[in-house]
Structures are given as structure tokens and as C-alpha cells.
């Protein structure tokens, strides 16, 4: 839930929602519909969505972070059309069932880590500020990054750093980490960042050597890709005709997963070669809306974190009566 205009919550760490106007414009097509904001953050997207909804419109927001939920509670007290769910967007089916919602008219996912989480040293997400090595979006869950690194096998650490960070020196980093933790526990972001810098023999220009390792451990600790896969399937299944799934990604692993998922749904069912099928059996219930959308130069200049953002949109096709009758 990385976020482009100021979120107007009371957070001590300002949050800027990337592609704010573009994403809400793509999402809200029925003012009296039901919508989901899968990553509330500090409420930038949610507030703009509510501004587009009519009196009968409803918005349900998710977040793992207790700080985000405190702001969501305040918004719910101001606006009866808004409600919140403290947990992962992977629980979309459960949250909808509790509200008696069979379908929704749109789902927005703003992926990754939020600006307030990165900017607060106590959360342990950033190597730029020293703090406890936590990295949990939901502190109710275990383990923290420090707890996992204290006990994980060297091969498992290397696998995580390679799989989720695509770090080519993952084995060197894991080996040095296991050696050093025998001398003293690795408990702070500075300790980990310095260790990774020591392990990486060749540095990239304009990129801290710990960037990929921190990303990888954070994604693993929070089950980000696993939760995303579950949410994408559940959201697509529950879209009403004409409803849209709008996803903003911030790194290649997320975007590849989202791109493949949307492309495959839009292509329709895969049927064995040579099997006779009707046109209805071949066609998809979904279509891609436009091409991948990126932040413009103005937004990137205002918020450097917008430079890697990619927005993709999938829509469930709204059939005419004649099309439905022939299906």
C-alpha cells in the first residue's frame, strides 16, 4: 500500500497515495455501488472513493496495520457509508460474507509498504533509519524479521532473499548472517544493513546494497505474494458485471503476478486442442481496461516513491440480455 496526494489523516508520518485520481477514476463507475479498498493506509484512496459515492454507496476497507485501523475507525465515525476490517485483503471472502455482500462493483489494491511504515523507525521496514528489526505490518502476527533471522536455516534465508528480492548475492548474505548471529543477535535495521553491505562485493550506483534483502524479508514475513494471489482470485470471483479490479504494484514480482493473472482471465478458459467448443465456451467473462498506467513526471517529482508504480485494470464484462440468453 505504497502510496500520490496527501492523505488527510492525523498520522505523524504523512502518506501520499500514488495514482490517486487515476485509480479512483478507473474504479468507481456506479455511485451507489459497493466497493473495497484492500489497503486503507492513511485513507487517501478511501476518502476520494467516498467523495464519488452517493448516499446508498458503500465502501469496505482492509488493513493489517493497527495505526491504519485507528484512522479507519475515525473515518467510520464520520461517514456511515464506510466500514473497515482489521486483517489481510486475502480475507475478502470472509469480510464480505459477514456483511452479506454477494458481489462488489470494484476492488482497489495499492500494494506494498506504506510511507508511514517506511518513515517510522520503530516499525523496522527501512535501512535508512535505525530501529528494531520488526517489519510486520500486523504486530499481532509472528515472527518478526529479527525472530525469523535468529533461527532460520542458512539455505532458507538464502532462498527467501533470492526468491523475493532477486538478490544474486543471496548465498553470501545468508552465510555471513548466520556466522554473525552466533556472535550476537541481529536485532536492528542498522545491523542488518551493515551486514548486507559487507557481504555484497559489488555495489550498484544509486541503490543501497541492502535494498533487495530488506524487500525480500519484508515480503516473506508478511506473506505479501501469497495473500495477493488469494485476494486476486477472490476479488475477481466476486466482481459484479461491469465491476473492476484495480491494482497498483511497486515492484516487478507483484506486477508480474498481477499482469499474468489479469491476462489469463481476459484470455478465457484454456481448453484442450481438438475439442469442439462453442463461441460461448471460448469467450472470457473479463477484459483488460487500457494498458498499464504509470505515474507522470509531475507526480514522480512530487513523490519519488511513485516512479516504480504500475496500475492495471480488469473488468468483468457486462453482458446484454441477448448475450446472456444465448450463453
mmCIF file of C-alpha atoms in Angstrom:
data_model
loop_
_atom_site.group_PDB
_atom_site.id
_atom_site.type_symbol
_atom_site.label_atom_id
_atom_site.label_comp_id
_atom_site.label_asym_id
_atom_site.label_seq_id
_atom_site.Cartn_x
_atom_site.Cartn_y
_atom_site.Cartn_z
ATOM 1 C CA UNK A 1 0.000 0.000 0.000
ATOM 2 C CA UNK A 2 2.522 2.415 -1.114
ATOM 3 C CA UNK A 3 1.023 5.454 -1.618
ATOM 4 C CA UNK A 4 0.103 10.400 -4.602
ATOM 5 C CA UNK A 5 -1.931 13.391 -2.936
ATOM 6 C CA UNK A 6 -1.736 13.900 0.809
ATOM 7 C CA UNK A 7 -3.825 11.535 2.878
ATOM 8 C CA UNK A 8 -5.670 13.773 5.253
ATOM 9 C CA UNK A 9 -5.444 11.567 8.318
ATOM 10 C CA UNK A 10 -3.859 12.542 11.599
ATOM 11 C CA UNK A 11 -0.757 10.408 11.196
ATOM 12 C CA UNK A 12 2.588 11.791 12.358
ATOM 13 C CA UNK A 13 4.064 10.301 9.184
ATOM 14 C CA UNK A 14 2.356 11.781 6.074
ATOM 15 C CA UNK A 15 1.214 9.334 3.413
ATOM 16 C CA UNK A 16 0.920 10.161 -0.288
ATOM 17 C CA UNK A 17 -1.357 7.920 -2.344
ATOM 18 C CA UNK A 18 0.228 7.139 -5.709
ATOM 19 C CA UNK A 19 -2.002 7.353 -8.815
ATOM 20 C CA UNK A 20 -4.795 8.549 -6.553
ATOM 21 C CA UNK A 21 -7.068 10.220 -9.114
ATOM 22 C CA UNK A 22 -6.367 7.736 -11.917
ATOM 23 C CA UNK A 23 -7.109 4.689 -9.767
ATOM 24 C CA UNK A 24 -10.355 6.034 -8.291
ATOM 25 C CA UNK A 25 -11.489 7.245 -11.721
ATOM 26 C CA UNK A 26 -10.959 3.727 -13.092
ATOM 27 C CA UNK A 27 -12.649 2.109 -10.087
ATOM 28 C CA UNK A 28 -15.887 3.980 -9.361
ATOM 29 C CA UNK A 29 -18.475 3.637 -12.122
ATOM 30 C CA UNK A 30 -21.646 3.231 -10.033
ATOM 31 C CA UNK A 31 -22.103 5.915 -7.341
ATOM 32 C CA UNK A 32 -24.468 3.684 -5.381
ATOM 33 C CA UNK A 33 -22.350 0.553 -5.682
ATOM 34 C CA UNK A 34 -20.321 -1.444 -3.180
ATOM 35 C CA UNK A 35 -16.546 -1.074 -3.215
ATOM 36 C CA UNK A 36 -13.486 -2.418 -1.443
ATOM 37 C CA UNK A 37 -10.243 -0.600 -0.660
ATOM 38 C CA UNK A 38 -7.928 -3.512 0.057
ATOM 39 C CA UNK A 39 -5.159 -1.361 1.538
ATOM 40 C CA UNK A 40 -6.504 1.586 3.551
ATOM 41 C CA UNK A 41 -3.107 3.021 4.539
ATOM 42 C CA UNK A 42 -3.976 6.501 5.768
ATOM 43 C CA UNK A 43 -7.203 6.735 3.788
ATOM 44 C CA UNK A 44 -6.255 8.739 0.702
ATOM 45 C CA UNK A 45 -7.963 6.394 -1.749
ATOM 46 C CA UNK A 46 -10.877 5.681 0.594
ATOM 47 C CA UNK A 47 -11.692 9.362 1.089
ATOM 48 C CA UNK A 48 -11.678 10.046 -2.629
ATOM 49 C CA UNK A 49 -13.835 6.967 -3.301
ATOM 50 C CA UNK A 50 -16.354 8.161 -0.702
ATOM 51 C CA UNK A 51 -16.372 11.548 -2.429
ATOM 52 C CA UNK A 52 -17.535 9.806 -5.627
ATOM 53 C CA UNK A 53 -20.235 7.678 -3.950
ATOM 54 C CA UNK A 54 -23.894 8.528 -3.493
ATOM 55 C CA UNK A 55 -25.957 8.116 -0.358
ATOM 56 C CA UNK A 56 -26.511 4.399 -0.982
ATOM 57 C CA UNK A 57 -22.882 3.671 -1.875
ATOM 58 C CA UNK A 58 -20.775 1.581 0.479
ATOM 59 C CA UNK A 59 -17.029 1.173 0.989
ATOM 60 C CA UNK A 60 -15.219 -1.521 2.980
ATOM 61 C CA UNK A 61 -11.503 -1.023 3.693
ATOM 62 C CA UNK A 62 -8.874 -3.521 4.825
ATOM 63 C CA UNK A 63 -5.554 -3.079 6.574
ATOM 64 C CA UNK A 64 -3.226 -5.188 8.702
ATOM 65 C CA UNK A 65 -1.627 -2.171 10.381
ATOM 66 C CA UNK A 66 -3.132 -1.056 13.739
ATOM 67 C CA UNK A 67 -2.141 2.572 13.075
ATOM 68 C CA UNK A 68 -4.092 2.482 9.810
ATOM 69 C CA UNK A 69 -7.062 0.893 11.533
ATOM 70 C CA UNK A 70 -7.169 3.717 14.112
ATOM 71 C CA UNK A 71 -7.554 6.181 11.245
ATOM 72 C CA UNK A 72 -10.157 3.934 9.613
ATOM 73 C CA UNK A 73 -12.156 3.908 12.854
ATOM 74 C CA UNK A 74 -12.168 7.714 12.864
ATOM 75 C CA UNK A 75 -13.379 7.805 9.262
ATOM 76 C CA UNK A 76 -16.134 5.268 10.020
ATOM 77 C CA UNK A 77 -17.346 7.523 12.838
ATOM 78 C CA UNK A 78 -17.626 10.391 10.337
ATOM 79 C CA UNK A 79 -19.231 8.509 7.449
ATOM 80 C CA UNK A 80 -21.802 5.723 7.838
ATOM 81 C CA UNK A 81 -21.123 4.512 4.286
ATOM 82 C CA UNK A 82 -17.652 3.380 5.337
ATOM 83 C CA UNK A 83 -16.591 0.299 7.325
ATOM 84 C CA UNK A 84 -13.267 -1.428 7.990
ATOM 85 C CA UNK A 85 -11.738 -4.864 8.501
ATOM 86 C CA UNK A 86 -8.559 -5.366 10.536
ATOM 87 C CA UNK A 87 -6.723 -8.044 8.607
ATOM 88 C CA UNK A 88 -5.343 -9.040 5.240
ATOM 89 C CA UNK A 89 -7.152 -8.430 1.976
ATOM 90 C CA UNK A 90 -6.739 -12.179 1.492
ATOM 91 C CA UNK A 91 -9.760 -12.401 3.855
ATOM 92 C CA UNK A 92 -12.016 -10.581 1.398
ATOM 93 C CA UNK A 93 -14.433 -13.529 1.145
ATOM 94 C CA UNK A 94 -14.843 -13.689 4.934
ATOM 95 C CA UNK A 95 -15.347 -9.936 5.320
ATOM 96 C CA UNK A 96 -17.915 -9.808 2.528
ATOM 97 C CA UNK A 97 -19.802 -12.795 3.919
ATOM 98 C CA UNK A 98 -20.048 -11.128 7.331
ATOM 99 C CA UNK A 99 -21.715 -8.132 5.667
ATOM 100 C CA UNK A 100 -23.981 -10.206 3.452
ATOM 101 C CA UNK A 101 -22.306 -8.940 0.290
ATOM 102 C CA UNK A 102 -22.509 -11.440 -2.563
ATOM 103 C CA UNK A 103 -20.698 -9.173 -5.018
ATOM 104 C CA UNK A 104 -18.950 -5.818 -5.281
ATOM 105 C CA UNK A 105 -18.667 -3.193 -8.018
ATOM 106 C CA UNK A 106 -14.967 -2.609 -7.585
ATOM 107 C CA UNK A 107 -11.853 -3.617 -5.676
ATOM 108 C CA UNK A 108 -8.748 -1.426 -5.336
ATOM 109 C CA UNK A 109 -5.397 -2.828 -4.204
ATOM 110 C CA UNK A 110 -2.500 -0.427 -3.541
ATOM 111 C CA UNK A 111 0.288 -2.891 -2.810
ATOM 112 C CA UNK A 112 3.499 -2.884 -0.820
ATOM 113 C CA UNK A 113 4.557 -0.946 2.243
ATOM 114 C CA UNK A 114 3.137 2.489 3.083
ATOM 115 C CA UNK A 115 5.095 5.702 3.520
ATOM 116 C CA UNK A 116 4.278 5.944 7.258
ATOM 117 C CA UNK A 117 5.551 2.397 7.787
ATOM 118 C CA UNK A 118 8.803 3.214 5.983
ATOM 119 C CA UNK A 119 9.227 6.536 7.768
ATOM 120 C CA UNK A 120 8.661 5.236 11.314
ATOM 121 C CA UNK A 121 11.939 3.733 12.629
ATOM 122 C CA UNK A 122 10.036 1.726 15.244
ATOM 123 C CA UNK A 123 8.432 -0.400 12.511
ATOM 124 C CA UNK A 124 11.777 -1.650 11.213
ATOM 125 C CA UNK A 125 10.965 -1.525 7.495
ATOM 126 C CA UNK A 126 13.720 0.820 6.316
ATOM 127 C CA UNK A 127 17.508 0.554 6.338
ATOM 128 C CA UNK A 128 17.642 4.362 6.155
ATOM 129 C CA UNK A 129 16.616 4.740 9.809
ATOM 130 C CA UNK A 130 17.879 2.629 12.671
ATOM 131 C CA UNK A 131 15.228 0.792 14.648
ATOM 132 C CA UNK A 132 14.124 -2.648 15.834
ATOM 133 C CA UNK A 133 14.182 -5.248 13.065
ATOM 134 C CA UNK A 134 10.443 -5.937 13.052
ATOM 135 C CA UNK A 135 8.920 -5.483 9.545
ATOM 136 C CA UNK A 136 5.484 -6.833 10.497
ATOM 137 C CA UNK A 137 2.541 -4.960 9.005
ATOM 138 C CA UNK A 138 0.399 -6.571 11.704
ATOM 139 C CA UNK A 139 2.305 -6.766 15.019
ATOM 140 C CA UNK A 140 -0.201 -9.392 16.210
ATOM 141 C CA UNK A 141 1.422 -11.897 13.883
ATOM 142 C CA UNK A 142 4.670 -13.775 14.371
ATOM 143 C CA UNK A 143 7.516 -13.998 13.774
ATOM 144 C CA UNK A 144 9.174 -10.604 13.421
ATOM 145 C CA UNK A 145 12.088 -10.293 10.997
ATOM 146 C CA UNK A 146 14.572 -10.463 13.887
ATOM 147 C CA UNK A 147 12.922 -13.582 15.320
ATOM 148 C CA UNK A 148 12.955 -15.354 11.968
ATOM 149 C CA UNK A 149 16.569 -14.439 11.212
ATOM 150 C CA UNK A 150 17.636 -15.708 14.630
ATOM 151 C CA UNK A 151 16.542 -19.288 13.925
ATOM 152 C CA UNK A 152 16.132 -19.816 10.168
ATOM 153 C CA UNK A 153 18.436 -22.204 8.323
ATOM 154 C CA UNK A 154 21.093 -20.629 6.129
ATOM 155 C CA UNK A 155 19.598 -22.183 2.989
ATOM 156 C CA UNK A 156 16.117 -20.912 3.852
ATOM 157 C CA UNK A 157 17.437 -17.373 4.341
ATOM 158 C CA UNK A 158 19.282 -17.523 1.025
ATOM 159 C CA UNK A 159 16.164 -18.855 -0.728
ATOM 160 C CA UNK A 160 13.979 -16.039 0.639
ATOM 161 C CA UNK A 161 16.464 -13.316 -0.337
ATOM 162 C CA UNK A 162 16.771 -14.785 -3.837
ATOM 163 C CA UNK A 163 13.082 -15.526 -4.426
ATOM 164 C CA UNK A 164 11.581 -12.299 -3.085
ATOM 165 C CA UNK A 165 14.489 -9.922 -3.618
ATOM 166 C CA UNK A 166 16.101 -11.404 -6.737
ATOM 167 C CA UNK A 167 19.416 -10.730 -4.992
ATOM 168 C CA UNK A 168 22.273 -12.511 -6.801
ATOM 169 C CA UNK A 169 24.465 -12.460 -3.692
ATOM 170 C CA UNK A 170 21.803 -14.138 -1.530
ATOM 171 C CA UNK A 171 24.057 -17.047 -0.521
ATOM 172 C CA UNK A 172 26.887 -14.755 0.575
ATOM 173 C CA UNK A 173 24.477 -12.652 2.603
ATOM 174 C CA UNK A 174 22.894 -15.683 4.280
ATOM 175 C CA UNK A 175 26.272 -17.215 5.083
ATOM 176 C CA UNK A 176 27.579 -14.054 6.746
ATOM 177 C CA UNK A 177 24.311 -13.510 8.589
ATOM 178 C CA UNK A 178 24.423 -16.979 10.141
ATOM 179 C CA UNK A 179 28.081 -16.509 11.106
ATOM 180 C CA UNK A 180 27.449 -13.148 12.776
ATOM 181 C CA UNK A 181 24.330 -14.187 14.665
ATOM 182 C CA UNK A 182 26.450 -16.737 16.532
ATOM 183 C CA UNK A 183 28.447 -13.814 17.918
ATOM 184 C CA UNK A 184 25.466 -11.547 18.685
ATOM 185 C CA UNK A 185 21.782 -11.442 17.691
ATOM 186 C CA UNK A 186 20.836 -9.273 14.714
ATOM 187 C CA UNK A 187 18.126 -7.091 16.187
ATOM 188 C CA UNK A 188 18.243 -3.703 14.440
ATOM 189 C CA UNK A 189 17.843 -2.429 10.893
ATOM 190 C CA UNK A 190 21.310 -0.857 11.020
ATOM 191 C CA UNK A 191 22.918 -4.167 11.966
ATOM 192 C CA UNK A 192 21.272 -5.949 9.056
ATOM 193 C CA UNK A 193 22.010 -3.166 6.553
ATOM 194 C CA UNK A 194 25.692 -3.063 7.525
ATOM 195 C CA UNK A 195 25.977 -6.838 7.350
ATOM 196 C CA UNK A 196 24.451 -6.940 3.860
ATOM 197 C CA UNK A 197 26.719 -4.121 2.693
ATOM 198 C CA UNK A 198 29.714 -6.106 3.901
ATOM 199 C CA UNK A 199 28.535 -9.282 2.167
ATOM 200 C CA UNK A 200 27.799 -7.700 -1.230
ATOM 201 C CA UNK A 201 31.079 -7.433 -3.189
ATOM 202 C CA UNK A 202 29.829 -5.151 -5.968
ATOM 203 C CA UNK A 203 27.659 -2.113 -5.311
ATOM 204 C CA UNK A 204 25.105 -0.670 -7.743
ATOM 205 C CA UNK A 205 25.007 3.036 -8.451
ATOM 206 C CA UNK A 206 22.093 4.873 -6.806
ATOM 207 C CA UNK A 207 20.938 1.734 -4.928
ATOM 208 C CA UNK A 208 21.767 0.744 -1.358
ATOM 209 C CA UNK A 209 23.130 -2.823 -1.263
ATOM 210 C CA UNK A 210 20.535 -3.789 1.367
ATOM 211 C CA UNK A 211 17.529 -2.745 -0.764
ATOM 212 C CA UNK A 212 16.718 -6.178 -2.173
ATOM 213 C CA UNK A 213 17.352 -8.025 1.089
ATOM 214 C CA UNK A 214 15.040 -5.767 3.087
ATOM 215 C CA UNK A 215 12.361 -6.099 0.405
ATOM 216 C CA UNK A 216 12.674 -9.877 0.376
ATOM 217 C CA UNK A 217 12.462 -10.334 4.140
ATOM 218 C CA UNK A 218 9.506 -7.948 4.405
ATOM 219 C CA UNK A 219 7.575 -9.731 1.652
ATOM 220 C CA UNK A 220 8.263 -13.107 3.255
ATOM 221 C CA UNK A 221 7.399 -12.069 6.828
ATOM 222 C CA UNK A 222 4.082 -10.555 5.726
ATOM 223 C CA UNK A 223 3.160 -13.271 3.174
ATOM 224 C CA UNK A 224 2.582 -10.486 0.668
ATOM 225 C CA UNK A 225 2.629 -12.501 -2.557
ATOM 226 C CA UNK A 226 0.662 -15.418 -1.118
ATOM 227 C CA UNK A 227 -2.016 -13.035 0.181
ATOM 228 C CA UNK A 228 -2.079 -11.229 -3.155
ATOM 229 C CA UNK A 229 -2.730 -14.444 -5.084
ATOM 230 C CA UNK A 230 -5.617 -15.361 -2.779
ATOM 231 C CA UNK A 231 -7.104 -11.865 -2.951
ATOM 232 C CA UNK A 232 -6.917 -11.593 -6.746
ATOM 233 C CA UNK A 233 -8.858 -14.825 -7.196
ATOM 234 C CA UNK A 234 -11.450 -13.969 -4.554
ATOM 235 C CA UNK A 235 -11.925 -10.422 -5.839
ATOM 236 C CA UNK A 236 -12.381 -11.476 -9.482
ATOM 237 C CA UNK A 237 -14.902 -14.144 -8.494
ATOM 238 C CA UNK A 238 -16.958 -11.576 -6.583
ATOM 239 C CA UNK A 239 -16.989 -8.741 -9.105
ATOM 240 C CA UNK A 240 -20.461 -7.809 -10.296
ATOM 241 C CA UNK A 241 -20.987 -7.367 -14.066
ATOM 242 C CA UNK A 242 -19.253 -4.126 -15.021
ATOM 243 C CA UNK A 243 -17.206 -4.269 -11.823
ATOM 244 C CA UNK A 244 -13.479 -3.572 -11.892
ATOM 245 C CA UNK A 245 -10.352 -4.787 -10.149
ATOM 246 C CA UNK A 246 -7.726 -2.012 -9.991
ATOM 247 C CA UNK A 247 -4.228 -2.925 -8.784
ATOM 248 C CA UNK A 248 -1.227 -0.643 -8.193
ATOM 249 C CA UNK A 249 2.086 -2.526 -7.917
ATOM 250 C CA UNK A 250 5.506 -1.242 -6.898
ATOM 251 C CA UNK A 251 7.982 -3.942 -7.828
ATOM 252 C CA UNK A 252 8.412 -6.498 -10.565
ATOM 253 C CA UNK A 253 7.385 -9.555 -8.517
ATOM 254 C CA UNK A 254 3.983 -8.045 -7.718
ATOM 255 C CA UNK A 255 3.426 -6.672 -11.191
ATOM 256 C CA UNK A 256 4.337 -9.948 -12.905
ATOM 257 C CA UNK A 257 1.838 -11.806 -10.743
ATOM 258 C CA UNK A 258 -0.925 -9.240 -11.367
ATOM 259 C CA UNK A 259 -0.198 -8.999 -15.107
ATOM 260 C CA UNK A 260 -0.280 -12.780 -15.569
ATOM 261 C CA UNK A 261 -3.468 -13.177 -13.514
ATOM 262 C CA UNK A 262 -5.366 -10.476 -15.410
ATOM 263 C CA UNK A 263 -4.077 -11.599 -18.810
ATOM 264 C CA UNK A 264 -5.094 -15.207 -18.219
ATOM 265 C CA UNK A 265 -8.606 -14.255 -17.104
ATOM 266 C CA UNK A 266 -9.061 -11.955 -20.086
ATOM 267 C CA UNK A 267 -7.960 -14.712 -22.488
ATOM 268 C CA UNK A 268 -10.638 -17.040 -21.218
ATOM 269 C CA UNK A 269 -10.578 -20.734 -20.314
ATOM 270 C CA UNK A 270 -7.785 -22.952 -21.587
ATOM 271 C CA UNK A 271 -9.384 -25.828 -23.468
ATOM 272 C CA UNK A 272 -7.629 -28.907 -24.921
ATOM 273 C CA UNK A 273 -6.739 -28.726 -28.594
ATOM 274 C CA UNK A 274 -9.129 -30.508 -30.927
ATOM 275 C CA UNK A 275 -12.065 -30.445 -28.526
ATOM 276 C CA UNK A 276 -15.154 -28.961 -30.235
ATOM 277 C CA UNK A 277 -16.402 -25.919 -28.338
ATOM 278 C CA UNK A 278 -18.989 -23.205 -28.861
ATOM 279 C CA UNK A 279 -18.164 -19.499 -29.040
ATOM 280 C CA UNK A 280 -19.700 -19.061 -25.591
ATOM 281 C CA UNK A 281 -17.333 -21.644 -24.122
ATOM 282 C CA UNK A 282 -14.321 -19.884 -25.618
ATOM 283 C CA UNK A 283 -15.092 -16.337 -24.608
ATOM 284 C CA UNK A 284 -13.982 -14.776 -21.338
ATOM 285 C CA UNK A 285 -16.119 -13.015 -18.759
ATOM 286 C CA UNK A 286 -13.332 -10.471 -18.278
ATOM 287 C CA UNK A 287 -11.444 -7.869 -20.273
ATOM 288 C CA UNK A 288 -8.389 -5.710 -19.711
ATOM 289 C CA UNK A 289 -9.102 -1.976 -19.495
ATOM 290 C CA UNK A 290 -6.434 0.031 -21.293
ATOM 291 C CA UNK A 291 -2.725 -0.533 -20.885
ATOM 292 C CA UNK A 292 -0.562 -0.417 -17.805
ATOM 293 C CA UNK A 293 -0.713 3.082 -16.295
ATOM 294 C CA UNK A 294 2.282 4.795 -14.669
ATOM 295 C CA UNK A 295 2.697 7.965 -12.639
ATOM 296 C CA UNK A 296 3.514 11.018 -14.759
ATOM 297 C CA UNK A 297 6.624 13.165 -14.387
ATOM 298 C CA UNK A 298 4.845 15.702 -12.173
ATOM 299 C CA UNK A 299 3.745 13.053 -9.670
ATOM 300 C CA UNK A 300 7.164 11.401 -9.603
ATOM 301 C CA UNK A 301 8.785 14.797 -8.930
ATOM 302 C CA UNK A 302 6.394 15.319 -6.013
ATOM 303 C CA UNK A 303 6.743 11.788 -4.662
ATOM 304 C CA UNK A 304 9.826 9.793 -5.666
ATOM 305 C CA UNK A 305 8.165 6.556 -4.495
ATOM 306 C CA UNK A 306 5.724 6.884 -7.420
ATOM 307 C CA UNK A 307 8.430 6.192 -10.014
ATOM 308 C CA UNK A 308 8.019 2.399 -9.844
ATOM 309 C CA UNK A 309 4.199 2.337 -9.644
ATOM 310 C CA UNK A 310 2.251 0.380 -12.280
ATOM 311 C CA UNK A 311 -1.566 0.329 -12.371
ATOM 312 C CA UNK A 312 -3.543 -2.399 -14.164
ATOM 313 C CA UNK A 313 -7.330 -2.712 -14.518
ATOM 314 C CA UNK A 314 -9.506 -5.783 -15.114
ATOM 315 C CA UNK A 315 -13.264 -5.604 -15.723
ATOM 316 C CA UNK A 316 -15.981 -8.245 -15.575
ATOM 317 C CA UNK A 317 -17.889 -7.853 -18.839
ATOM 318 C CA UNK A 318 -21.473 -6.676 -18.535
ATOM 319 C CA UNK A 319 -23.459 -8.803 -20.987
ATOM 320 C CA UNK A 320 -26.568 -7.609 -22.777
ATOM 321 C CA UNK A 321 -29.844 -9.516 -22.284
ATOM 322 C CA UNK A 322 -29.455 -11.163 -25.695
ATOM 323 C CA UNK A 323 -25.899 -12.290 -24.907
ATOM 324 C CA UNK A 324 -26.974 -13.722 -21.551
ATOM 325 C CA UNK A 325 -29.856 -15.552 -23.174
ATOM 326 C CA UNK A 326 -27.633 -17.230 -25.732
ATOM 327 C CA UNK A 327 -24.975 -18.256 -23.211
#
